[in-house]
Amino acid sequence: MNDEQTEDELALPPLVYVPCTSAEPTDGELTLEMRQLADGRLALPVYSALDRLVNCCGEGQPWAAVPTNRLDEASASAPFDVIVLDLEIPEELRNDDSTEGGNHV
């Protein structure tokens, strides 16, 4: 996707893959990785497939599989302004966590 889309404009699949700050939960909870957009808004990047997350974020990016209907819960605990789908992260800004792997929420 080239153009940024908001949650209201997105047709999200029932399950999305979300970048996390670490593959290991802290106190039983995962911390989802937010991104600051050029206009200052805080975005939650989500990916429609695991291969898209790997292609857009790199192989070392920790992730969680999150049911789309639980994204509101994520917003309540860690507020964000917008959801962006399949956002390509520049290589110099990618999380290169050496403890590769995913987690499921």
PDB file of N, CA and C in Angstrom:
ATOM      1  N   MET A   1       0.849  -1.169   0.000  1.00  0.00           N
ATOM      2  CA  MET A   1       0.000   0.000   0.000  1.00  0.00           C
ATOM      3  C   MET A   1       0.889   1.225   0.000  1.00  0.00           C
ATOM      4  N   ASN A   2       0.638   2.158  -0.865  1.00  0.00           N
ATOM      5  CA  ASN A   2       1.445   3.360  -0.944  1.00  0.00           C
ATOM      6  C   ASN A   2       0.867   4.494  -0.123  1.00  0.00           C
ATOM      7  N   ASP A   3      -0.431   4.639  -0.126  1.00  0.00           N
ATOM      8  CA  ASP A   3      -1.065   5.728   0.594  1.00  0.00           C
ATOM      9  C   ASP A   3      -1.443   5.281   1.989  1.00  0.00           C
ATOM     10  N   GLU A   4      -1.268   6.190   2.941  1.00  0.00           N
ATOM     11  CA  GLU A   4      -1.644   5.901   4.312  1.00  0.00           C
ATOM     12  C   GLU A   4      -3.165   5.882   4.403  1.00  0.00           C
ATOM     13  N   GLN A   5      -3.698   4.920   5.132  1.00  0.00           N
ATOM     14  CA  GLN A   5      -5.132   4.835   5.326  1.00  0.00           C
ATOM     15  C   GLN A   5      -5.420   4.756   6.808  1.00  0.00           C
ATOM     16  N   THR A   6      -6.536   5.342   7.217  1.00  0.00           N
ATOM     17  CA  THR A   6      -6.931   5.282   8.612  1.00  0.00           C
ATOM     18  C   THR A   6      -7.749   4.027   8.851  1.00  0.00           C
ATOM     19  N   GLU A   7      -7.969   3.711  10.126  1.00  0.00           N
ATOM     20  CA  GLU A   7      -8.726   2.515  10.500  1.00  0.00           C
ATOM     21  C   GLU A   7     -10.108   2.522   9.856  1.00  0.00           C
ATOM     22  N   ASP A   8     -10.759   3.689   9.792  1.00  0.00           N
ATOM     23  CA  ASP A   8     -12.095   3.773   9.211  1.00  0.00           C
ATOM     24  C   ASP A   8     -12.091   3.435   7.726  1.00  0.00           C
ATOM     25  N   GLU A   9     -10.990   3.681   7.034  1.00  0.00           N
ATOM     26  CA  GLU A   9     -10.900   3.436   5.601  1.00  0.00           C
ATOM     27  C   GLU A   9     -10.391   2.031   5.284  1.00  0.00           C
ATOM     28  N   LEU A  10      -9.866   1.328   6.279  1.00  0.00           N
ATOM     29  CA  LEU A  10      -9.245   0.030   6.055  1.00  0.00           C
ATOM     30  C   LEU A  10     -10.264  -1.100   6.083  1.00  0.00           C
ATOM     31  N   ALA A  11     -10.035  -2.065   5.259  1.00  0.00           N
ATOM     32  CA  ALA A  11     -10.767  -3.325   5.334  1.00  0.00           C
ATOM     33  C   ALA A  11      -9.774  -4.328   5.905  1.00  0.00           C
ATOM     34  N   LEU A  12      -9.719  -4.398   7.227  1.00  0.00           N
ATOM     35  CA  LEU A  12      -8.734  -5.247   7.890  1.00  0.00           C
ATOM     36  C   LEU A  12      -9.181  -6.703   7.891  1.00  0.00           C
ATOM     37  N   PRO A  13      -8.213  -7.615   7.758  1.00  0.00           N
ATOM     38  CA  PRO A  13      -8.542  -9.038   7.888  1.00  0.00           C
ATOM     39  C   PRO A  13      -8.894  -9.344   9.343  1.00  0.00           C
ATOM     40  N   PRO A  14      -9.467 -10.501   9.627  1.00  0.00           N
ATOM     41  CA  PRO A  14      -9.856 -10.830  10.998  1.00  0.00           C
ATOM     42  C   PRO A  14      -8.673 -10.956  11.961  1.00  0.00           C
ATOM     43  N   LEU A  15      -7.481 -11.202  11.428  1.00  0.00           N
ATOM     44  CA  LEU A  15      -6.268 -11.329  12.237  1.00  0.00           C
ATOM     45  C   LEU A  15      -5.184 -10.495  11.573  1.00  0.00           C
ATOM     46  N   VAL A  16      -4.494  -9.672  12.374  1.00  0.00           N
ATOM     47  CA  VAL A  16      -3.386  -8.878  11.839  1.00  0.00           C
ATOM     48  C   VAL A  16      -2.123  -9.193  12.632  1.00  0.00           C
ATOM     49  N   TYR A  17      -0.989  -8.898  12.033  1.00  0.00           N
ATOM     50  CA  TYR A  17       0.317  -9.101  12.655  1.00  0.00           C
ATOM     51  C   TYR A  17       0.847  -7.734  13.031  1.00  0.00           C
ATOM     52  N   VAL A  18       1.208  -7.580  14.310  1.00  0.00           N
ATOM     53  CA  VAL A  18       1.585  -6.280  14.844  1.00  0.00           C
ATOM     54  C   VAL A  18       3.009  -6.345  15.382  1.00  0.00           C
ATOM     55  N   PRO A  19       3.874  -5.399  14.985  1.00  0.00           N
ATOM     56  CA  PRO A  19       5.231  -5.369  15.528  1.00  0.00           C
ATOM     57  C   PRO A  19       5.205  -5.110  17.038  1.00  0.00           C
ATOM     58  N   CYS A  20       6.100  -5.780  17.752  1.00  0.00           N
ATOM     59  CA  CYS A  20       6.249  -5.600  19.196  1.00  0.00           C
ATOM     60  C   CYS A  20       7.662  -5.112  19.485  1.00  0.00           C
ATOM     61  N   THR A  21       7.856  -4.531  20.657  1.00  0.00           N
ATOM     62  CA  THR A  21       9.186  -4.056  21.017  1.00  0.00           C
ATOM     63  C   THR A  21      10.109  -5.204  21.391  1.00  0.00           C
ATOM     64  N   SER A  22       9.540  -6.341  21.811  1.00  0.00           N
ATOM     65  CA  SER A  22      10.333  -7.507  22.193  1.00  0.00           C
ATOM     66  C   SER A  22       9.515  -8.764  21.947  1.00  0.00           C
ATOM     67  N   ALA A  23      10.198  -9.872  21.695  1.00  0.00           N
ATOM     68  CA  ALA A  23       9.500 -11.146  21.504  1.00  0.00           C
ATOM     69  C   ALA A  23       9.034 -11.732  22.827  1.00  0.00           C
ATOM     70  N   GLU A  24       9.577 -11.239  23.929  1.00  0.00           N
ATOM     71  CA  GLU A  24       9.228 -11.741  25.252  1.00  0.00           C
ATOM     72  C   GLU A  24       8.317 -10.757  25.967  1.00  0.00           C
ATOM     73  N   PRO A  25       7.161 -11.217  26.456  1.00  0.00           N
ATOM     74  CA  PRO A  25       6.262 -10.327  27.196  1.00  0.00           C
ATOM     75  C   PRO A  25       6.907  -9.830  28.485  1.00  0.00           C
ATOM     76  N   THR A  26       6.567  -8.608  28.875  1.00  0.00           N
ATOM     77  CA  THR A  26       6.995  -8.039  30.144  1.00  0.00           C
ATOM     78  C   THR A  26       5.791  -8.080  31.073  1.00  0.00           C
ATOM     79  N   ASP A  27       5.927  -8.710  32.219  1.00  0.00           N
ATOM     80  CA  ASP A  27       4.820  -8.865  33.160  1.00  0.00           C
ATOM     81  C   ASP A  27       3.594  -9.471  32.485  1.00  0.00           C
ATOM     82  N   GLY A  28       3.823 -10.410  31.564  1.00  0.00           N
ATOM     83  CA  GLY A  28       2.730 -11.094  30.895  1.00  0.00           C
ATOM     84  C   GLY A  28       2.067 -10.318  29.776  1.00  0.00           C
ATOM     85  N   GLU A  29       2.584  -9.128  29.465  1.00  0.00           N
ATOM     86  CA  GLU A  29       1.977  -8.311  28.412  1.00  0.00           C
ATOM     87  C   GLU A  29       3.008  -7.949  27.361  1.00  0.00           C
ATOM     88  N   LEU A  30       2.573  -7.958  26.107  1.00  0.00           N
ATOM     89  CA  LEU A  30       3.429  -7.518  25.007  1.00  0.00           C
ATOM     90  C   LEU A  30       3.293  -6.012  24.838  1.00  0.00           C
ATOM     91  N   THR A  31       4.373  -5.369  24.428  1.00  0.00           N
ATOM     92  CA  THR A  31       4.331  -3.944  24.124  1.00  0.00           C
ATOM     93  C   THR A  31       4.342  -3.791  22.616  1.00  0.00           C
ATOM     94  N   LEU A  32       3.245  -3.280  22.083  1.00  0.00           N
ATOM     95  CA  LEU A  32       3.139  -3.082  20.644  1.00  0.00           C
ATOM     96  C   LEU A  32       3.993  -1.894  20.233  1.00  0.00           C
ATOM     97  N   GLU A  33       4.604  -2.000  19.084  1.00  0.00           N
ATOM     98  CA  GLU A  33       5.528  -0.970  18.603  1.00  0.00           C
ATOM     99  C   GLU A  33       4.768   0.081  17.796  1.00  0.00           C
ATOM    100  N   MET A  34       4.800   1.305  18.285  1.00  0.00           N
ATOM    101  CA  MET A  34       4.154   2.428  17.608  1.00  0.00           C
ATOM    102  C   MET A  34       5.189   3.159  16.758  1.00  0.00           C
ATOM    103  N   ARG A  35       4.704   3.926  15.807  1.00  0.00           N
ATOM    104  CA  ARG A  35       5.570   4.732  14.941  1.00  0.00           C
ATOM    105  C   ARG A  35       5.022   6.147  14.853  1.00  0.00           C
ATOM    106  N   GLN A  36       5.925   7.125  14.942  1.00  0.00           N
ATOM    107  CA  GLN A  36       5.555   8.533  14.784  1.00  0.00           C
ATOM    108  C   GLN A  36       5.527   8.855  13.295  1.00  0.00           C
ATOM    109  N   LEU A  37       4.404   9.374  12.818  1.00  0.00           N
ATOM    110  CA  LEU A  37       4.287   9.760  11.417  1.00  0.00           C
ATOM    111  C   LEU A  37       4.859  11.154  11.203  1.00  0.00           C
ATOM    112  N   ALA A  38       5.124  11.507   9.970  1.00  0.00           N
ATOM    113  CA  ALA A  38       5.702  12.815   9.634  1.00  0.00           C
ATOM    114  C   ALA A  38       4.829  13.962  10.128  1.00  0.00           C
ATOM    115  N   ASP A  39       3.514  13.750  10.192  1.00  0.00           N
ATOM    116  CA  ASP A  39       2.611  14.817  10.641  1.00  0.00           C
ATOM    117  C   ASP A  39       2.441  14.848  12.156  1.00  0.00           C
ATOM    118  N   GLY A  40       3.189  14.002  12.878  1.00  0.00           N
ATOM    119  CA  GLY A  40       3.175  14.013  14.335  1.00  0.00           C
ATOM    120  C   GLY A  40       2.226  13.012  14.977  1.00  0.00           C
ATOM    121  N   ARG A  41       1.355  12.396  14.203  1.00  0.00           N
ATOM    122  CA  ARG A  41       0.431  11.420  14.780  1.00  0.00           C
ATOM    123  C   ARG A  41       1.174  10.142  15.151  1.00  0.00           C
ATOM    124  N   LEU A  42       0.657   9.466  16.170  1.00  0.00           N
ATOM    125  CA  LEU A  42       1.214   8.192  16.611  1.00  0.00           C
ATOM    126  C   LEU A  42       0.426   7.074  15.935  1.00  0.00           C
ATOM    127  N   ALA A  43       1.132   6.217  15.206  1.00  0.00           N
ATOM    128  CA  ALA A  43       0.492   5.166  14.418  1.00  0.00           C
ATOM    129  C   ALA A  43       0.798   3.790  14.983  1.00  0.00           C
ATOM    130  N   LEU A  44      -0.193   2.913  14.880  1.00  0.00           N
ATOM    131  CA  LEU A  44       0.000   1.494  15.144  1.00  0.00           C
ATOM    132  C   LEU A  44       0.063   0.807  13.791  1.00  0.00           C
ATOM    133  N   PRO A  45       1.252   0.352  13.380  1.00  0.00           N
ATOM    134  CA  PRO A  45       1.322  -0.380  12.117  1.00  0.00           C
ATOM    135  C   PRO A  45       0.796  -1.801  12.313  1.00  0.00           C
ATOM    136  N   VAL A  46      -0.019  -2.255  11.383  1.00  0.00           N
ATOM    137  CA  VAL A  46      -0.504  -3.634  11.381  1.00  0.00           C
ATOM    138  C   VAL A  46      -0.267  -4.207   9.993  1.00  0.00           C
ATOM    139  N   TYR A  47      -0.108  -5.517   9.936  1.00  0.00           N
ATOM    140  CA  TYR A  47       0.233  -6.180   8.671  1.00  0.00           C
ATOM    141  C   TYR A  47      -0.785  -7.271   8.387  1.00  0.00           C
ATOM    142  N   SER A  48      -1.202  -7.342   7.135  1.00  0.00           N
ATOM    143  CA  SER A  48      -2.261  -8.256   6.725  1.00  0.00           C
ATOM    144  C   SER A  48      -1.787  -9.703   6.616  1.00  0.00           C
ATOM    145  N   ALA A  49      -0.491  -9.917   6.602  1.00  0.00           N
ATOM    146  CA  ALA A  49       0.077 -11.266   6.533  1.00  0.00           C
ATOM    147  C   ALA A  49       1.474 -11.235   7.141  1.00  0.00           C
ATOM    148  N   LEU A  50       1.911 -12.369   7.662  1.00  0.00           N
ATOM    149  CA  LEU A  50       3.221 -12.435   8.303  1.00  0.00           C
ATOM    150  C   LEU A  50       4.344 -12.122   7.321  1.00  0.00           C
ATOM    151  N   ASP A  51       4.244 -12.592   6.085  1.00  0.00           N
ATOM    152  CA  ASP A  51       5.307 -12.300   5.121  1.00  0.00           C
ATOM    153  C   ASP A  51       5.390 -10.807   4.821  1.00  0.00           C
ATOM    154  N   ARG A  52       4.283 -10.100   4.893  1.00  0.00           N
ATOM    155  CA  ARG A  52       4.317  -8.642   4.686  1.00  0.00           C
ATOM    156  C   ARG A  52       5.019  -7.951   5.850  1.00  0.00           C
ATOM    157  N   LEU A  53       4.762  -8.420   7.079  1.00  0.00           N
ATOM    158  CA  LEU A  53       5.463  -7.850   8.227  1.00  0.00           C
ATOM    159  C   LEU A  53       6.966  -8.051   8.067  1.00  0.00           C
ATOM    160  N   VAL A  54       7.389  -9.252   7.708  1.00  0.00           N
ATOM    161  CA  VAL A  54       8.817  -9.543   7.538  1.00  0.00           C
ATOM    162  C   VAL A  54       9.406  -8.690   6.419  1.00  0.00           C
ATOM    163  N   ASN A  55       8.711  -8.578   5.294  1.00  0.00           N
ATOM    164  CA  ASN A  55       9.212  -7.770   4.175  1.00  0.00           C
ATOM    165  C   ASN A  55       9.282  -6.289   4.519  1.00  0.00           C
ATOM    166  N   CYS A  56       8.337  -5.798   5.300  1.00  0.00           N
ATOM    167  CA  CYS A  56       8.260  -4.364   5.600  1.00  0.00           C
ATOM    168  C   CYS A  56       9.046  -3.956   6.842  1.00  0.00           C
ATOM    169  N   CYS A  57       9.289  -4.911   7.757  1.00  0.00           N
ATOM    170  CA  CYS A  57       9.937  -4.582   9.031  1.00  0.00           C
ATOM    171  C   CYS A  57      11.271  -5.290   9.242  1.00  0.00           C
ATOM    172  N   GLY A  58      11.541  -6.328   8.471  1.00  0.00           N
ATOM    173  CA  GLY A  58      12.774  -7.084   8.630  1.00  0.00           C
ATOM    174  C   GLY A  58      12.546  -8.389   9.369  1.00  0.00           C
ATOM    175  N   GLU A  59      13.476  -9.321   9.161  1.00  0.00           N
ATOM    176  CA  GLU A  59      13.358 -10.657   9.755  1.00  0.00           C
ATOM    177  C   GLU A  59      13.516 -10.658  11.264  1.00  0.00           C
ATOM    178  N   GLY A  60      14.183  -9.671  11.827  1.00  0.00           N
ATOM    179  CA  GLY A  60      14.406  -9.635  13.268  1.00  0.00           C
ATOM    180  C   GLY A  60      13.296  -8.971  14.056  1.00  0.00           C
ATOM    181  N   GLN A  61      12.227  -8.560  13.392  1.00  0.00           N
ATOM    182  CA  GLN A  61      11.141  -7.843  14.067  1.00  0.00           C
ATOM    183  C   GLN A  61      10.267  -8.794  14.878  1.00  0.00           C
ATOM    184  N   PRO A  62      10.217  -8.613  16.206  1.00  0.00           N
ATOM    185  CA  PRO A  62       9.257  -9.390  16.997  1.00  0.00           C
ATOM    186  C   PRO A  62       7.832  -8.986  16.605  1.00  0.00           C
ATOM    187  N   TRP A  63       6.887  -9.905  16.763  1.00  0.00           N
ATOM    188  CA  TRP A  63       5.521  -9.621  16.345  1.00  0.00           C
ATOM    189  C   TRP A  63       4.523 -10.377  17.204  1.00  0.00           C
ATOM    190  N   ALA A  64       3.279  -9.948  17.096  1.00  0.00           N
ATOM    191  CA  ALA A  64       2.163 -10.639  17.734  1.00  0.00           C
ATOM    192  C   ALA A  64       1.035 -10.748  16.724  1.00  0.00           C
ATOM    193  N   ALA A  65       0.362 -11.880  16.718  1.00  0.00           N
ATOM    194  CA  ALA A  65      -0.849 -12.046  15.917  1.00  0.00           C
ATOM    195  C   ALA A  65      -2.016 -11.594  16.791  1.00  0.00           C
ATOM    196  N   VAL A  66      -2.743 -10.591  16.329  1.00  0.00           N
ATOM    197  CA  VAL A  66      -3.800  -9.976  17.127  1.00  0.00           C
ATOM    198  C   VAL A  66      -5.121 -10.031  16.357  1.00  0.00           C
ATOM    199  N   PRO A  67      -6.165 -10.585  16.957  1.00  0.00           N
ATOM    200  CA  PRO A  67      -7.470 -10.512  16.307  1.00  0.00           C
ATOM    201  C   PRO A  67      -7.864  -9.039  16.128  1.00  0.00           C
ATOM    202  N   THR A  68      -8.348  -8.707  14.967  1.00  0.00           N
ATOM    203  CA  THR A  68      -8.690  -7.317  14.661  1.00  0.00           C
ATOM    204  C   THR A  68      -9.670  -6.747  15.682  1.00  0.00           C
ATOM    205  N   ASN A  69     -10.587  -7.564  16.164  1.00  0.00           N
ATOM    206  CA  ASN A  69     -11.569  -7.057  17.125  1.00  0.00           C
ATOM    207  C   ASN A  69     -10.960  -6.732  18.490  1.00  0.00           C
ATOM    208  N   ARG A  70      -9.675  -7.036  18.691  1.00  0.00           N
ATOM    209  CA  ARG A  70      -9.004  -6.692  19.955  1.00  0.00           C
ATOM    210  C   ARG A  70      -8.126  -5.452  19.831  1.00  0.00           C
ATOM    211  N   LEU A  71      -8.088  -4.826  18.668  1.00  0.00           N
ATOM    212  CA  LEU A  71      -7.268  -3.625  18.504  1.00  0.00           C
ATOM    213  C   LEU A  71      -7.770  -2.476  19.373  1.00  0.00           C
ATOM    214  N   ASP A  72      -9.076  -2.428  19.647  1.00  0.00           N
ATOM    215  CA  ASP A  72      -9.607  -1.398  20.542  1.00  0.00           C
ATOM    216  C   ASP A  72      -9.019  -1.541  21.943  1.00  0.00           C
ATOM    217  N   GLU A  73      -8.824  -2.788  22.395  1.00  0.00           N
ATOM    218  CA  GLU A  73      -8.198  -3.026  23.698  1.00  0.00           C
ATOM    219  C   GLU A  73      -6.769  -2.486  23.706  1.00  0.00           C
ATOM    220  N   ALA A  74      -6.062  -2.688  22.608  1.00  0.00           N
ATOM    221  CA  ALA A  74      -4.692  -2.181  22.510  1.00  0.00           C
ATOM    222  C   ALA A  74      -4.691  -0.665  22.603  1.00  0.00           C
ATOM    223  N   SER A  75      -5.650  -0.025  21.965  1.00  0.00           N
ATOM    224  CA  SER A  75      -5.741   1.430  21.991  1.00  0.00           C
ATOM    225  C   SER A  75      -6.043   1.943  23.395  1.00  0.00           C
ATOM    226  N   ALA A  76      -6.824   1.195  24.152  1.00  0.00           N
ATOM    227  CA  ALA A  76      -7.165   1.610  25.510  1.00  0.00           C
ATOM    228  C   ALA A  76      -5.944   1.578  26.425  1.00  0.00           C
ATOM    229  N   SER A  77      -5.069   0.587  26.243  1.00  0.00           N
ATOM    230  CA  SER A  77      -3.899   0.472  27.118  1.00  0.00           C
ATOM    231  C   SER A  77      -2.699   1.263  26.610  1.00  0.00           C
ATOM    232  N   ALA A  78      -2.620   1.485  25.312  1.00  0.00           N
ATOM    233  CA  ALA A  78      -1.521   2.257  24.714  1.00  0.00           C
ATOM    234  C   ALA A  78      -2.116   3.086  23.569  1.00  0.00           C
ATOM    235  N   PRO A  79      -2.630   4.266  23.885  1.00  0.00           N
ATOM    236  CA  PRO A  79      -3.349   5.057  22.876  1.00  0.00           C
ATOM    237  C   PRO A  79      -2.501   5.389  21.650  1.00  0.00           C
ATOM    238  N   PHE A  80      -3.144   5.336  20.497  1.00  0.00           N
ATOM    239  CA  PHE A  80      -2.527   5.740  19.239  1.00  0.00           C
ATOM    240  C   PHE A  80      -3.573   6.510  18.444  1.00  0.00           C
ATOM    241  N   ASP A  81      -3.101   7.270  17.463  1.00  0.00           N
ATOM    242  CA  ASP A  81      -3.998   8.121  16.685  1.00  0.00           C
ATOM    243  C   ASP A  81      -4.584   7.434  15.466  1.00  0.00           C
ATOM    244  N   VAL A  82      -3.827   6.526  14.873  1.00  0.00           N
ATOM    245  CA  VAL A  82      -4.221   5.950  13.596  1.00  0.00           C
ATOM    246  C   VAL A  82      -3.619   4.557  13.445  1.00  0.00           C
ATOM    247  N   ILE A  83      -4.320   3.701  12.718  1.00  0.00           N
ATOM    248  CA  ILE A  83      -3.790   2.394  12.330  1.00  0.00           C
ATOM    249  C   ILE A  83      -3.354   2.506  10.879  1.00  0.00           C
ATOM    250  N   VAL A  84      -2.156   2.011  10.574  1.00  0.00           N
ATOM    251  CA  VAL A  84      -1.692   1.985   9.184  1.00  0.00           C
ATOM    252  C   VAL A  84      -1.431   0.533   8.794  1.00  0.00           C
ATOM    253  N   LEU A  85      -1.819   0.202   7.579  1.00  0.00           N
ATOM    254  CA  LEU A  85      -1.740  -1.171   7.097  1.00  0.00           C
ATOM    255  C   LEU A  85      -0.546  -1.353   6.178  1.00  0.00           C
ATOM    256  N   ASP A  86       0.259  -2.384   6.472  1.00  0.00           N
ATOM    257  CA  ASP A  86       1.382  -2.792   5.620  1.00  0.00           C
ATOM    258  C   ASP A  86       2.359  -1.649   5.348  1.00  0.00           C
ATOM    259  N   LEU A  87       2.706  -0.917   6.399  1.00  0.00           N
ATOM    260  CA  LEU A  87       3.643   0.204   6.321  1.00  0.00           C
ATOM    261  C   LEU A  87       5.068  -0.315   6.189  1.00  0.00           C
ATOM    262  N   GLU A  88       5.767   0.114   5.169  1.00  0.00           N
ATOM    263  CA  GLU A  88       7.174  -0.279   5.016  1.00  0.00           C
ATOM    264  C   GLU A  88       8.031   0.618   5.900  1.00  0.00           C
ATOM    265  N   ILE A  89       8.813  -0.012   6.772  1.00  0.00           N
ATOM    266  CA  ILE A  89       9.697   0.704   7.689  1.00  0.00           C
ATOM    267  C   ILE A  89      11.069   0.800   7.023  1.00  0.00           C
ATOM    268  N   PRO A  90      11.636   2.018   6.927  1.00  0.00           N
ATOM    269  CA  PRO A  90      12.982   2.136   6.349  1.00  0.00           C
ATOM    270  C   PRO A  90      13.972   1.264   7.127  1.00  0.00           C
ATOM    271  N   GLU A  91      14.910   0.667   6.407  1.00  0.00           N
ATOM    272  CA  GLU A  91      15.847  -0.274   7.037  1.00  0.00           C
ATOM    273  C   GLU A  91      16.566   0.318   8.239  1.00  0.00           C
ATOM    274  N   GLU A  92      16.931   1.600   8.176  1.00  0.00           N
ATOM    275  CA  GLU A  92      17.671   2.212   9.282  1.00  0.00           C
ATOM    276  C   GLU A  92      16.813   2.410  10.533  1.00  0.00           C
ATOM    277  N   LEU A  93      15.494   2.264  10.414  1.00  0.00           N
ATOM    278  CA  LEU A  93      14.593   2.437  11.559  1.00  0.00           C
ATOM    279  C   LEU A  93      13.999   1.121  12.052  1.00  0.00           C
ATOM    280  N   ARG A  94      14.427   0.014  11.470  1.00  0.00           N
ATOM    281  CA  ARG A  94      13.858  -1.281  11.828  1.00  0.00           C
ATOM    282  C   ARG A  94      14.395  -1.799  13.153  1.00  0.00           C
ATOM    283  N   ASN A  95      13.558  -2.545  13.852  1.00  0.00           N
ATOM    284  CA  ASN A  95      13.925  -3.201  15.100  1.00  0.00           C
ATOM    285  C   ASN A  95      14.649  -4.489  14.728  1.00  0.00           C
ATOM    286  N   ASP A  96      15.900  -4.615  15.130  1.00  0.00           N
ATOM    287  CA  ASP A  96      16.682  -5.808  14.791  1.00  0.00           C
ATOM    288  C   ASP A  96      16.882  -6.660  16.035  1.00  0.00           C
ATOM    289  N   ASP A  97      15.777  -7.077  16.641  1.00  0.00           N
ATOM    290  CA  ASP A  97      15.830  -7.904  17.845  1.00  0.00           C
ATOM    291  C   ASP A  97      16.399  -9.272  17.488  1.00  0.00           C
ATOM    292  N   SER A  98      17.453  -9.661  18.164  1.00  0.00           N
ATOM    293  CA  SER A  98      18.101 -10.936  17.843  1.00  0.00           C
ATOM    294  C   SER A  98      17.322 -12.140  18.356  1.00  0.00           C
ATOM    295  N   THR A  99      16.281 -11.916  19.149  1.00  0.00           N
ATOM    296  CA  THR A  99      15.468 -13.022  19.651  1.00  0.00           C
ATOM    297  C   THR A  99      14.248 -13.202  18.755  1.00  0.00           C
ATOM    298  N   GLU A 100      14.504 -13.370  17.463  1.00  0.00           N
ATOM    299  CA  GLU A 100      13.434 -13.480  16.471  1.00  0.00           C
ATOM    300  C   GLU A 100      12.316 -14.392  16.934  1.00  0.00           C
ATOM    301  N   GLY A 101      11.172 -14.154  16.374  1.00  0.00           N
ATOM    302  CA  GLY A 101      10.050 -15.024  16.670  1.00  0.00           C
ATOM    303  C   GLY A 101       8.818 -14.210  16.920  1.00  0.00           C
ATOM    304  N   GLY A 102       7.728 -14.883  16.997  1.00  0.00           N
ATOM    305  CA  GLY A 102       6.472 -14.186  17.177  1.00  0.00           C
ATOM    306  C   GLY A 102       5.760 -14.644  18.423  1.00  0.00           C
ATOM    307  N   ASN A 103       4.793 -13.872  18.766  1.00  0.00           N
ATOM    308  CA  ASN A 103       3.931 -14.167  19.893  1.00  0.00           C
ATOM    309  C   ASN A 103       2.504 -13.977  19.426  1.00  0.00           C
ATOM    310  N   HIS A 104       1.600 -14.607  20.103  1.00  0.00           N
ATOM    311  CA  HIS A 104       0.191 -14.480  19.749  1.00  0.00           C
ATOM    312  C   HIS A 104      -0.565 -13.888  20.922  1.00  0.00           C
ATOM    313  N   VAL A 105      -1.412 -12.906  20.635  1.00  0.00           N
ATOM    314  CA  VAL A 105      -2.228 -12.278  21.675  1.00  0.00           C
ATOM    315  C   VAL A 105      -3.585 -12.931  21.678  1.00  0.00           C
TER     316      VAL A 105
END
